[in-house]
Each structure stands twice: as structure tokens, then as C-alpha cells.
mmCIF file of C-alpha atoms in Angstrom:
data_model
loop_
_atom_site.group_PDB
_atom_site.id
_atom_site.type_symbol
_atom_site.label_atom_id
_atom_site.label_comp_id
_atom_site.label_asym_id
_atom_site.label_seq_id
_atom_site.Cartn_x
_atom_site.Cartn_y
_atom_site.Cartn_z
ATOM 1 C CA PHE A 236 0.481 -7.771 -2.835
ATOM 2 C CA PRO A 237 0.027 -11.290 -4.710
ATOM 3 C CA PHE A 238 3.271 -10.679 -6.571
ATOM 4 C CA LEU A 239 5.113 -9.872 -3.355
ATOM 5 C CA SER A 240 4.122 -13.405 -2.281
ATOM 6 C CA LEU A 241 5.897 -14.895 -5.385
ATOM 7 C CA VAL A 242 9.117 -13.025 -4.815
ATOM 8 C CA ALA A 243 8.967 -13.748 -1.140
ATOM 9 C CA GLU A 244 8.746 -17.572 -1.916
ATOM 10 C CA VAL A 245 11.686 -17.350 -4.233
ATOM 11 C CA CYS A 246 13.779 -15.614 -1.445
ATOM 12 C CA CYS A 247 12.720 -18.299 1.134
ATOM 13 C CA GLY A 248 13.636 -20.990 -1.392
ATOM 14 C CA LEU A 249 17.062 -19.449 -1.835
ATOM 15 C CA PHE A 250 17.465 -19.337 1.838
ATOM 16 C CA MET A 251 16.739 -22.962 2.306
ATOM 17 C CA ILE A 252 19.299 -23.877 -0.460
ATOM 18 C CA LEU A 253 21.853 -21.827 1.290
ATOM 19 C CA ILE A 254 21.101 -23.859 4.492
ATOM 20 C CA LEU A 255 21.491 -27.198 2.783
ATOM 21 C CA SER A 256 24.535 -26.250 0.890
ATOM 22 C CA ARG A 257 28.086 -25.951 2.051
ATOM 23 C CA PHE A 258 27.486 -22.261 2.749
ATOM 24 C CA TRP A 259 25.278 -23.075 5.622
ATOM 25 C CA LEU A 260 27.373 -20.886 7.856
ATOM 26 C CA LEU A 261 26.380 -17.791 5.924
ATOM 27 C CA ALA A 262 22.688 -18.852 6.511
ATOM 28 C CA VAL A 263 23.489 -19.075 10.308
ATOM 29 C CA LEU A 264 25.017 -15.606 10.389
ATOM 30 C CA TYR A 265 22.117 -14.097 8.417
ATOM 31 C CA LEU A 266 19.699 -15.659 10.967
ATOM 32 C CA LEU A 267 21.759 -13.861 13.803
ATOM 33 C CA TRP A 268 21.434 -10.702 11.747
ATOM 34 C CA LEU A 269 17.709 -11.309 11.378
ATOM 35 C CA TYR A 270 17.437 -11.600 15.203
ATOM 36 C CA LEU A 271 19.296 -8.502 15.886
ATOM 37 C CA ASP A 272 17.609 -6.398 13.082
ATOM 38 C CA TRP A 273 14.097 -7.706 13.871
ATOM 39 C CA GLU A 274 12.603 -4.276 15.094
ATOM 40 C CA THR A 275 14.120 -2.347 12.197
ATOM 41 C CA PRO A 276 10.808 -2.632 10.037
ATOM 42 C CA CYS A 277 9.005 -0.979 12.992
ATOM 43 C CA THR A 278 11.527 1.921 13.497
ATOM 44 C CA GLY A 279 11.496 3.580 10.042
ATOM 45 C CA GLY A 280 13.147 0.823 8.018
ATOM 46 C CA ARG A 281 16.202 1.130 6.084
ATOM 47 C CA ARG A 282 15.596 2.768 2.711
ATOM 48 C CA SER A 283 18.154 2.861 -0.102
ATOM 49 C CA GLN A 284 17.773 5.687 -2.687
ATOM 50 C CA TRP A 285 19.780 3.411 -5.085
ATOM 51 C CA VAL A 286 17.220 0.647 -4.983
ATOM 52 C CA ARG A 287 14.382 3.258 -5.327
ATOM 53 C CA SER A 288 16.001 4.644 -8.300
ATOM 54 C CA TRP A 289 16.427 1.362 -10.192
ATOM 55 C CA THR A 290 15.810 1.691 -13.905
ATOM 56 C CA VAL A 291 13.442 -1.167 -13.857
ATOM 57 C CA TRP A 292 10.869 0.861 -11.870
ATOM 58 C CA LYS A 293 10.828 3.584 -14.601
ATOM 59 C CA TYR A 294 9.591 0.902 -17.031
ATOM 60 C CA PHE A 295 7.276 -0.354 -14.475
ATOM 61 C CA ARG A 296 5.564 3.165 -14.148
ATOM 62 C CA GLU A 297 5.692 3.666 -17.866
ATOM 63 C CA TYR A 298 3.929 0.329 -18.551
ATOM 64 C CA PHE A 299 0.463 1.413 -17.255
ATOM 65 C CA PRO A 300 1.465 4.287 -16.990
ATOM 66 C CA ILE A 301 1.425 5.457 -13.373
ATOM 67 C CA HIS A 302 0.909 9.061 -12.476
ATOM 68 C CA LEU A 303 0.986 11.030 -9.251
ATOM 69 C CA VAL A 304 -1.596 14.048 -9.204
ATOM 70 C CA LYS A 305 -1.139 16.854 -6.649
ATOM 71 C CA THR A 306 -4.229 18.915 -5.502
ATOM 72 C CA SER A 307 -2.752 20.732 -2.623
ATOM 73 C CA ASP A 308 0.612 21.623 -1.020
ATOM 74 C CA LEU A 309 1.627 19.542 1.993
ATOM 75 C CA SER A 310 3.869 21.543 4.270
ATOM 76 C CA PRO A 311 6.976 19.734 5.474
ATOM 77 C CA ASP A 312 6.327 21.296 8.904
ATOM 78 C CA HIS A 313 3.796 18.625 9.704
ATOM 79 C CA ASN A 314 3.473 14.909 9.729
ATOM 80 C CA TYR A 315 0.688 13.312 7.609
ATOM 81 C CA LEU A 316 -1.212 10.039 7.416
ATOM 82 C CA LEU A 317 -2.243 9.307 3.850
ATOM 83 C CA GLY A 318 -5.206 7.068 3.412
ATOM 84 C CA PHE A 319 -4.700 5.002 0.050
ATOM 85 C CA HIS A 320 -7.875 3.762 -1.825
ATOM 86 C CA PRO A 321 -8.563 1.294 -3.222
ATOM 87 C CA HIS A 322 -6.476 -1.677 -2.536
ATOM 88 C CA GLY A 323 -6.868 -3.182 -5.943
ATOM 89 C CA VAL A 324 -5.022 -6.545 -6.603
ATOM 90 C CA LEU A 325 -1.593 -5.098 -7.234
ATOM 91 C CA VAL A 326 -1.593 -1.841 -5.263
ATOM 92 C CA ALA A 327 0.446 -0.574 -8.169
ATOM 93 C CA GLY A 328 -0.294 3.079 -7.662
ATOM 94 C CA ALA A 329 0.978 3.011 -4.031
ATOM 95 C CA PHE A 330 4.216 1.244 -4.893
ATOM 96 C CA GLY A 331 4.928 3.018 -8.165
ATOM 97 C CA ASN A 332 4.397 6.440 -6.642
ATOM 98 C CA PHE A 333 5.646 6.191 -3.068
ATOM 99 C CA CYS A 334 8.415 3.584 -3.275
ATOM 100 C CA THR A 335 10.014 4.433 -6.726
ATOM 101 C CA GLY A 336 10.950 7.386 -8.727
ATOM 102 C CA PRO A 337 11.241 11.083 -8.106
ATOM 103 C CA SER A 338 7.573 12.105 -8.513
ATOM 104 C CA PHE A 339 6.562 12.301 -4.737
ATOM 105 C CA LYS A 340 9.839 14.186 -3.878
ATOM 106 C CA ASN A 341 9.335 16.730 -6.710
ATOM 107 C CA LEU A 342 5.683 17.412 -5.959
ATOM 108 C CA PHE A 343 5.908 17.278 -2.149
ATOM 109 C CA PRO A 344 9.527 18.704 -1.261
ATOM 110 C CA GLY A 345 10.603 18.009 2.374
ATOM 111 C CA LEU A 346 8.446 14.976 2.829
ATOM 112 C CA THR A 347 9.620 11.455 3.278
ATOM 113 C CA PRO A 348 6.945 8.732 2.272
ATOM 114 C CA TYR A 349 6.595 5.426 4.231
ATOM 115 C CA LEU A 350 4.442 2.844 2.794
ATOM 116 C CA HIS A 351 3.105 0.453 5.473
ATOM 117 C CA ILE A 352 2.509 -3.247 4.656
ATOM 118 C CA MET A 353 1.634 -6.272 6.589
ATOM 119 C CA PRO A 354 4.224 -7.301 9.147
ATOM 120 C CA ILE A 355 4.264 -10.878 7.859
ATOM 121 C CA TRP A 356 6.364 -9.813 4.885
ATOM 122 C CA PHE A 357 9.288 -8.727 7.090
ATOM 123 C CA GLY A 358 9.751 -12.321 8.367
ATOM 124 C CA CYS A 359 11.000 -13.466 5.038
ATOM 125 C CA PRO A 360 14.734 -13.865 4.807
ATOM 126 C CA PHE A 361 16.437 -11.536 2.154
ATOM 127 C CA PHE A 362 13.051 -10.371 1.032
ATOM 128 C CA ARG A 363 12.755 -8.025 3.995
ATOM 129 C CA GLU A 364 15.911 -6.337 2.989
ATOM 130 C CA TYR A 365 14.648 -5.699 -0.380
ATOM 131 C CA ILE A 366 11.182 -4.187 0.678
ATOM 132 C CA MET A 367 12.786 -1.960 3.372
ATOM 133 C CA SER A 368 15.169 -0.638 0.853
ATOM 134 C CA ALA A 369 12.160 0.439 -1.178
ATOM 135 C CA GLY A 370 10.800 2.396 1.613
ATOM 136 C CA MET A 371 8.202 -0.049 2.928
ATOM 137 C CA VAL A 372 7.914 -0.498 6.741
ATOM 138 C CA SER A 373 5.531 -2.527 8.942
ATOM 139 C CA ALA A 374 1.844 -1.532 9.333
ATOM 140 C CA SER A 375 1.925 -2.465 13.042
ATOM 141 C CA LYS A 376 0.806 0.230 15.568
ATOM 142 C CA GLU A 377 4.305 0.704 16.768
ATOM 143 C CA SER A 378 5.680 1.282 13.202
ATOM 144 C CA VAL A 379 3.018 3.977 12.412
ATOM 145 C CA SER A 380 3.555 5.650 15.772
ATOM 146 C CA TYR A 381 7.338 5.929 15.088
ATOM 147 C CA VAL A 382 6.848 7.405 11.666
ATOM 148 C CA LEU A 383 4.317 9.962 12.777
ATOM 149 C CA ASN A 384 6.263 10.761 16.152
ATOM 150 C CA ASN A 385 8.883 12.950 14.317
ATOM 151 C CA GLU A 386 8.741 16.189 16.161
ATOM 152 C CA LYS A 387 10.304 18.092 13.126
ATOM 153 C CA GLY A 388 7.575 17.048 10.833
ATOM 154 C CA GLY A 389 8.346 15.899 7.205
ATOM 155 C CA HIS A 390 7.086 12.314 7.436
ATOM 156 C CA ALA A 391 4.188 10.687 5.626
ATOM 157 C CA SER A 392 2.700 7.562 6.459
ATOM 158 C CA ILE A 393 0.796 5.827 3.574
ATOM 159 C CA ILE A 394 -1.751 3.171 4.765
ATOM 160 C CA VAL A 395 -3.923 1.114 2.238
ATOM 161 C CA ILE A 396 -6.994 1.551 4.495
ATOM 162 C CA GLY A 397 -9.064 -1.325 2.952
ATOM 163 C CA GLY A 398 -6.427 -3.859 3.601
ATOM 164 C CA ALA A 399 -6.052 -7.322 2.064
ATOM 165 C CA GLU A 400 -9.830 -7.832 2.528
ATOM 166 C CA GLU A 401 -10.481 -4.962 -0.026
ATOM 167 C CA SER A 402 -8.671 -6.711 -2.597
ATOM 168 C CA LEU A 403 -11.486 -9.340 -2.894
ATOM 169 C CA ASN A 404 -13.604 -6.395 -4.307
ATOM 170 C CA ALA A 405 -11.051 -5.514 -6.841
ATOM 171 C CA HIS A 406 -13.119 -6.088 -9.974
ATOM 172 C CA PRO A 407 -12.961 -3.716 -12.862
ATOM 173 C CA GLY A 408 -15.558 -0.829 -12.452
ATOM 174 C CA SER A 409 -15.905 -1.627 -8.739
ATOM 175 C CA LEU A 410 -16.007 1.411 -6.502
ATOM 176 C CA THR A 411 -16.654 -0.440 -3.167
ATOM 177 C CA LEU A 412 -14.256 0.600 -0.337
ATOM 178 C CA ASN A 413 -13.906 -1.379 3.046
ATOM 179 C CA ILE A 414 -13.720 1.540 5.137
ATOM 180 C CA LEU A 415 -16.666 2.089 7.393
ATOM 181 C CA LYS A 416 -15.264 -0.158 10.236
ATOM 182 C CA ARG A 417 -11.627 1.054 9.533
ATOM 183 C CA LYS A 418 -11.122 3.581 12.250
ATOM 184 C CA GLY A 419 -7.796 2.688 13.718
ATOM 185 C CA PHE A 420 -6.051 5.169 11.430
ATOM 186 C CA ILE A 421 -8.220 7.876 12.532
ATOM 187 C CA LYS A 422 -7.159 7.199 16.132
ATOM 188 C CA MET A 423 -3.488 7.201 15.176
ATOM 189 C CA ALA A 424 -3.821 10.506 13.421
ATOM 190 C CA LEU A 425 -5.450 12.033 16.566
ATOM 191 C CA LYS A 426 -2.876 10.722 19.002
ATOM 192 C CA HIS A 427 0.029 12.063 16.866
ATOM 193 C CA GLY A 428 -1.697 15.234 15.471
ATOM 194 C CA ALA A 429 -0.892 13.999 12.000
ATOM 195 C CA HIS A 430 -2.879 15.715 9.191
ATOM 196 C CA LEU A 431 -5.115 13.340 7.370
ATOM 197 C CA VAL A 432 -4.907 13.200 3.491
ATOM 198 C CA PRO A 433 -7.331 11.056 1.432
ATOM 199 C CA VAL A 434 -5.695 9.534 -1.650
ATOM 200 C CA PHE A 435 -7.780 7.840 -4.496
ATOM 201 C CA SER A 436 -5.857 5.858 -7.179
ATOM 202 C CA PHE A 437 -8.117 5.926 -10.345
ATOM 203 C CA GLY A 438 -7.468 2.810 -12.336
ATOM 204 C CA GLU A 439 -6.240 0.592 -9.745
ATOM 205 C CA ASN A 440 -9.231 -1.947 -9.960
ATOM 206 C CA GLU A 441 -8.917 -2.120 -13.770
ATOM 207 C CA LEU A 442 -5.507 -4.014 -14.032
ATOM 208 C CA PHE A 443 -6.985 -7.623 -13.595
ATOM 209 C CA LYS A 444 -10.275 -9.453 -14.022
ATOM 210 C CA GLN A 445 -11.182 -11.480 -10.911
ATOM 211 C CA VAL A 446 -13.298 -14.593 -10.670
ATOM 212 C CA ALA A 447 -16.708 -13.683 -9.605
ATOM 213 C CA ASN A 448 -17.041 -13.793 -5.894
ATOM 214 C CA PRO A 449 -19.997 -11.827 -4.646
ATOM 215 C CA LYS A 450 -20.582 -11.632 -0.922
ATOM 216 C CA GLY A 451 -22.200 -14.744 0.408
ATOM 217 C CA SER A 452 -20.890 -17.071 -2.463
ATOM 218 C CA TRP A 453 -18.897 -20.134 -1.537
ATOM 219 C CA LEU A 454 -15.743 -18.705 -3.017
ATOM 220 C CA ARG A 455 -15.950 -15.432 -1.067
ATOM 221 C CA ASN A 456 -16.634 -17.521 2.208
ATOM 222 C CA VAL A 457 -13.411 -19.516 1.580
ATOM 223 C CA GLN A 458 -11.451 -16.423 0.679
ATOM 224 C CA GLU A 459 -12.460 -14.498 3.727
ATOM 225 C CA LYS A 460 -11.856 -17.535 6.119
ATOM 226 C CA MET A 461 -8.298 -17.909 4.472
ATOM 227 C CA GLN A 462 -7.726 -14.353 4.742
ATOM 228 C CA LYS A 463 -8.578 -14.403 8.582
ATOM 229 C CA ILE A 464 -6.174 -17.316 9.014
ATOM 230 C CA MET A 465 -3.272 -16.233 6.918
ATOM 231 C CA GLY A 466 -3.565 -12.476 7.171
ATOM 232 C CA PHE A 467 -3.608 -11.790 3.550
ATOM 233 C CA ALA A 468 -6.372 -12.452 0.886
ATOM 234 C CA LEU A 469 -5.973 -14.621 -2.170
ATOM 235 C CA PRO A 470 -8.080 -13.185 -5.078
ATOM 236 C CA LEU A 471 -8.390 -15.333 -8.037
ATOM 237 C CA PHE A 472 -7.368 -13.011 -10.818
ATOM 238 C CA HIS A 473 -6.075 -13.141 -14.542
ATOM 239 C CA ALA A 474 -5.289 -10.636 -17.149
ATOM 240 C CA ARG A 475 -2.899 -10.817 -20.190
ATOM 241 C CA GLY A 476 0.109 -12.841 -21.318
ATOM 242 C CA VAL A 477 3.333 -11.878 -22.871
ATOM 243 C CA PHE A 478 2.399 -12.262 -26.524
ATOM 244 C CA GLN A 479 -1.484 -12.266 -26.290
ATOM 245 C CA TYR A 480 -4.172 -10.371 -24.525
ATOM 246 C CA SER A 481 -6.632 -13.052 -23.781
ATOM 247 C CA PHE A 482 -5.346 -14.830 -20.604
ATOM 248 C CA GLY A 483 -2.211 -14.510 -18.317
ATOM 249 C CA LEU A 484 -1.057 -12.961 -15.030
ATOM 250 C CA ILE A 485 0.428 -9.789 -16.522
ATOM 251 C CA PRO A 486 -1.639 -6.744 -15.497
ATOM 252 C CA TYR A 487 -3.587 -4.919 -18.254
ATOM 253 C CA ARG A 488 -1.987 -1.683 -19.560
ATOM 254 C CA GLN A 489 -4.525 0.617 -17.954
ATOM 255 C CA PRO A 490 -3.485 4.093 -16.832
ATOM 256 C CA ILE A 491 -3.288 4.718 -12.986
ATOM 257 C CA HIS A 492 -3.810 8.324 -11.694
ATOM 258 C CA THR A 493 -3.030 8.405 -8.071
ATOM 259 C CA VAL A 494 -4.655 11.795 -6.771
ATOM 260 C CA VAL A 495 -3.582 13.178 -3.500
ATOM 261 C CA GLY A 496 -6.214 15.196 -1.786
ATOM 262 C CA SER A 497 -6.114 18.168 0.422
ATOM 263 C CA PRO A 498 -4.873 17.801 4.159
ATOM 264 C CA ILE A 499 -7.554 17.620 6.995
ATOM 265 C CA PRO A 500 -5.926 19.508 9.944
ATOM 266 C CA VAL A 501 -5.775 17.315 12.960
ATOM 267 C CA LYS A 502 -4.980 18.538 16.615
ATOM 268 C CA ARG A 503 -3.014 16.258 18.807
ATOM 269 C CA ASN A 504 -5.099 14.249 21.177
ATOM 270 C CA LEU A 505 -3.542 11.621 23.301
ATOM 271 C CA ASN A 506 -6.919 10.109 24.402
ATOM 272 C CA PRO A 507 -9.660 10.758 21.950
ATOM 273 C CA THR A 508 -13.096 9.761 22.729
ATOM 274 C CA THR A 509 -15.200 7.350 20.610
ATOM 275 C CA GLU A 510 -17.347 10.402 19.655
ATOM 276 C CA GLU A 511 -14.220 12.395 18.469
ATOM 277 C CA ILE A 512 -12.964 9.360 16.404
ATOM 278 C CA GLU A 513 -16.375 9.029 14.814
ATOM 279 C CA GLN A 514 -16.667 12.801 13.761
ATOM 280 C CA LEU A 515 -13.172 12.772 12.303
ATOM 281 C CA HIS A 516 -13.852 9.444 10.524
ATOM 282 C CA ALA A 517 -17.070 11.026 9.129
ATOM 283 C CA LEU A 518 -15.100 14.116 7.964
ATOM 284 C CA TYR A 519 -12.568 11.933 6.258
ATOM 285 C CA LEU A 520 -15.271 10.022 4.492
ATOM 286 C CA GLN A 521 -16.844 13.331 3.224
ATOM 287 C CA LYS A 522 -13.458 14.537 1.954
ATOM 288 C CA LEU A 523 -12.643 11.268 0.214
ATOM 289 C CA ARG A 524 -16.008 11.316 -1.406
ATOM 290 C CA LYS A 525 -15.501 14.906 -2.536
ATOM 291 C CA LEU A 526 -11.951 14.271 -3.882
ATOM 292 C CA PHE A 527 -13.381 11.262 -5.949
ATOM 293 C CA GLU A 528 -16.375 13.339 -7.275
ATOM 294 C CA GLU A 529 -14.271 16.225 -8.386
ATOM 295 C CA HIS A 530 -11.787 14.045 -10.467
ATOM 296 C CA LYS A 531 -13.875 11.222 -11.717
ATOM 297 C CA ARG A 532 -14.756 12.801 -14.884
ATOM 298 C CA ASN A 533 -11.070 13.258 -15.736
ATOM 299 C CA TYR A 534 -10.463 9.493 -15.511
ATOM 300 C CA GLY A 535 -13.453 7.932 -17.321
ATOM 301 C CA ILE A 536 -15.795 7.387 -14.456
ATOM 302 C CA PRO A 537 -19.438 7.780 -15.579
ATOM 303 C CA GLU A 538 -21.450 10.702 -13.889
ATOM 304 C CA HIS A 539 -23.826 8.388 -12.288
ATOM 305 C CA LYS A 540 -21.064 6.230 -10.486
ATOM 306 C CA SER A 541 -20.256 7.077 -6.863
ATOM 307 C CA LEU A 542 -18.120 5.524 -4.083
ATOM 308 C CA ILE A 543 -19.756 2.809 -2.010
ATOM 309 C CA PHE A 544 -18.611 2.637 1.532
#
């Protein structure tokens, strides 16, 4: 989330101003609150329907526009782990569909979505309160387990499987997914008996143009090293400006259709073997590819194009 970084920096700046001002006592009290509230992002967060319903998010969704597409019912009697693909630069489909507006609730009544993001964002003063109010929680194992451990069902963990590393592949037309070595989410689904649901967001990679960074290039090597050090990637991207379309940081107006696939039933297995994880991972890849192939014609993907794992 490169734009989250900008907002987080602003929040940190405001906190520093508060510390250095005559209102320093408020900053100290907030630090105490931060200490006492530190585990909340790993225990379901603290969502606010008021924040999730802000009018600004309506304009955000209509700008591209962003659509959520249902292909199958998801019973609220189960918990689900939704694998979101691809990461893109902005992850606009995940935020727009699962953190704002009524689309998810209307299409999947009885389910509560939790978008998991990197734990580092929850260490930022003030900013953490905002992202939790939007329905975001930590992507740590403890957090995912907390969401999926709801005995009554009705919880949906949304994980951007490719992670920050995949954002470096976010070029227009790119269909490369960083998933072959990503099997932790499969293990979590097995341990909690959470049904797996592949999700593909058509148009996610079309929002920005990224500086050429093929594998092995000096730029890609630097980006990958920085990603390992900082925990998040730094794609060099550009798009349009406010009054012109040639250069700027505002994303292009490209439709995003986030298609939610059919659930893969998963039986609870507290100690899955490597073979069992591999089998379910292979099945998930098969279902994800099938979802893409069935819908690609609807969203302008040429017939000869296929996903690259």
C-alpha cells in the first residue's frame, strides 16, 4: 500500500508535533493507550461502520469504478479464507470491496470481512486507529487464527497472497502471481477448517505504469533487498495528474472487477502433513486458474493470455 505509507507518515508527523508542543501530555497518554491496546490488531481489530460508510469511499469506488462480482453463495455457517490476487500497486479492489461500502454485506449476508495487512502499519500512532476502523487487521498468524477460530462461523479472512513482493510485478497486462512458495495460508485453512475461496481482481495491475524492473535487473535487485529489510516493497510507478493524463501519481481510471470464486471445502486438520498441504495448494491453484479462465473474456483479457504462477 504505497499510499498508506504517505498517510502513515503524516500521522507520525502530527504525533511528533504533538510531543513537541504544549500538548505533550496528550501524546504521553496516547502512548499509554498504544501500549494497552497493542494486541487489538491481532484480536479482530476495532471496526467502525461509520468510517466504513464515509461518502468519500463512494467516490473512491466510482472513480475507477470498482465492482464486486459474486459467483457462488458463501454460507455464514462457515469461516472462509479468501485469497486475493493480484496485489497490484494500490490493492484498490481489496480495500474498496472489503473495507468500504455495502457490496460485500449485500452479496454475502451474514459474513464479516477482515482484510489482513502487514503488522508494521499498526505501529503508527493515530494511523492504526483509522485502518482498524476500516476493518483491517494484522496479517500475523495470531491474527488470522483469531478470525478463523470463530466457532459460530461467519468470518472471512482476506489475505493478499502475493504480498508486497508481488507489487513489483504490477505492470499493465502482467498476469504473474507470486504464489508457488506461498503455502502458509493453506496450512492456516487446514488448521481451522476454513473453506478456501480464490479471488481474482481484474484490472488491478492497470492502475499504474511501473518503471521497467525485470528479474535480475539492478533496479529489481535493489527493490527486493529493500523489501527484505523494510518488510514492504517500493515500486517506482506513475500514472496521471489532476488536470493532465501524461504524468502524475493519481491512478488511471480503469475498471476493477473483483471476482469471488466458489469455496473449496476444507476439513479441520490440526496437524496437516506436508503432502496434505501440497495437495490442497495444488487444488487451490487449479481453482484459481479456472476462475480466471472462466471470466477473463468478460474483462478484456485476450484468449491466449493465462496466469503465470
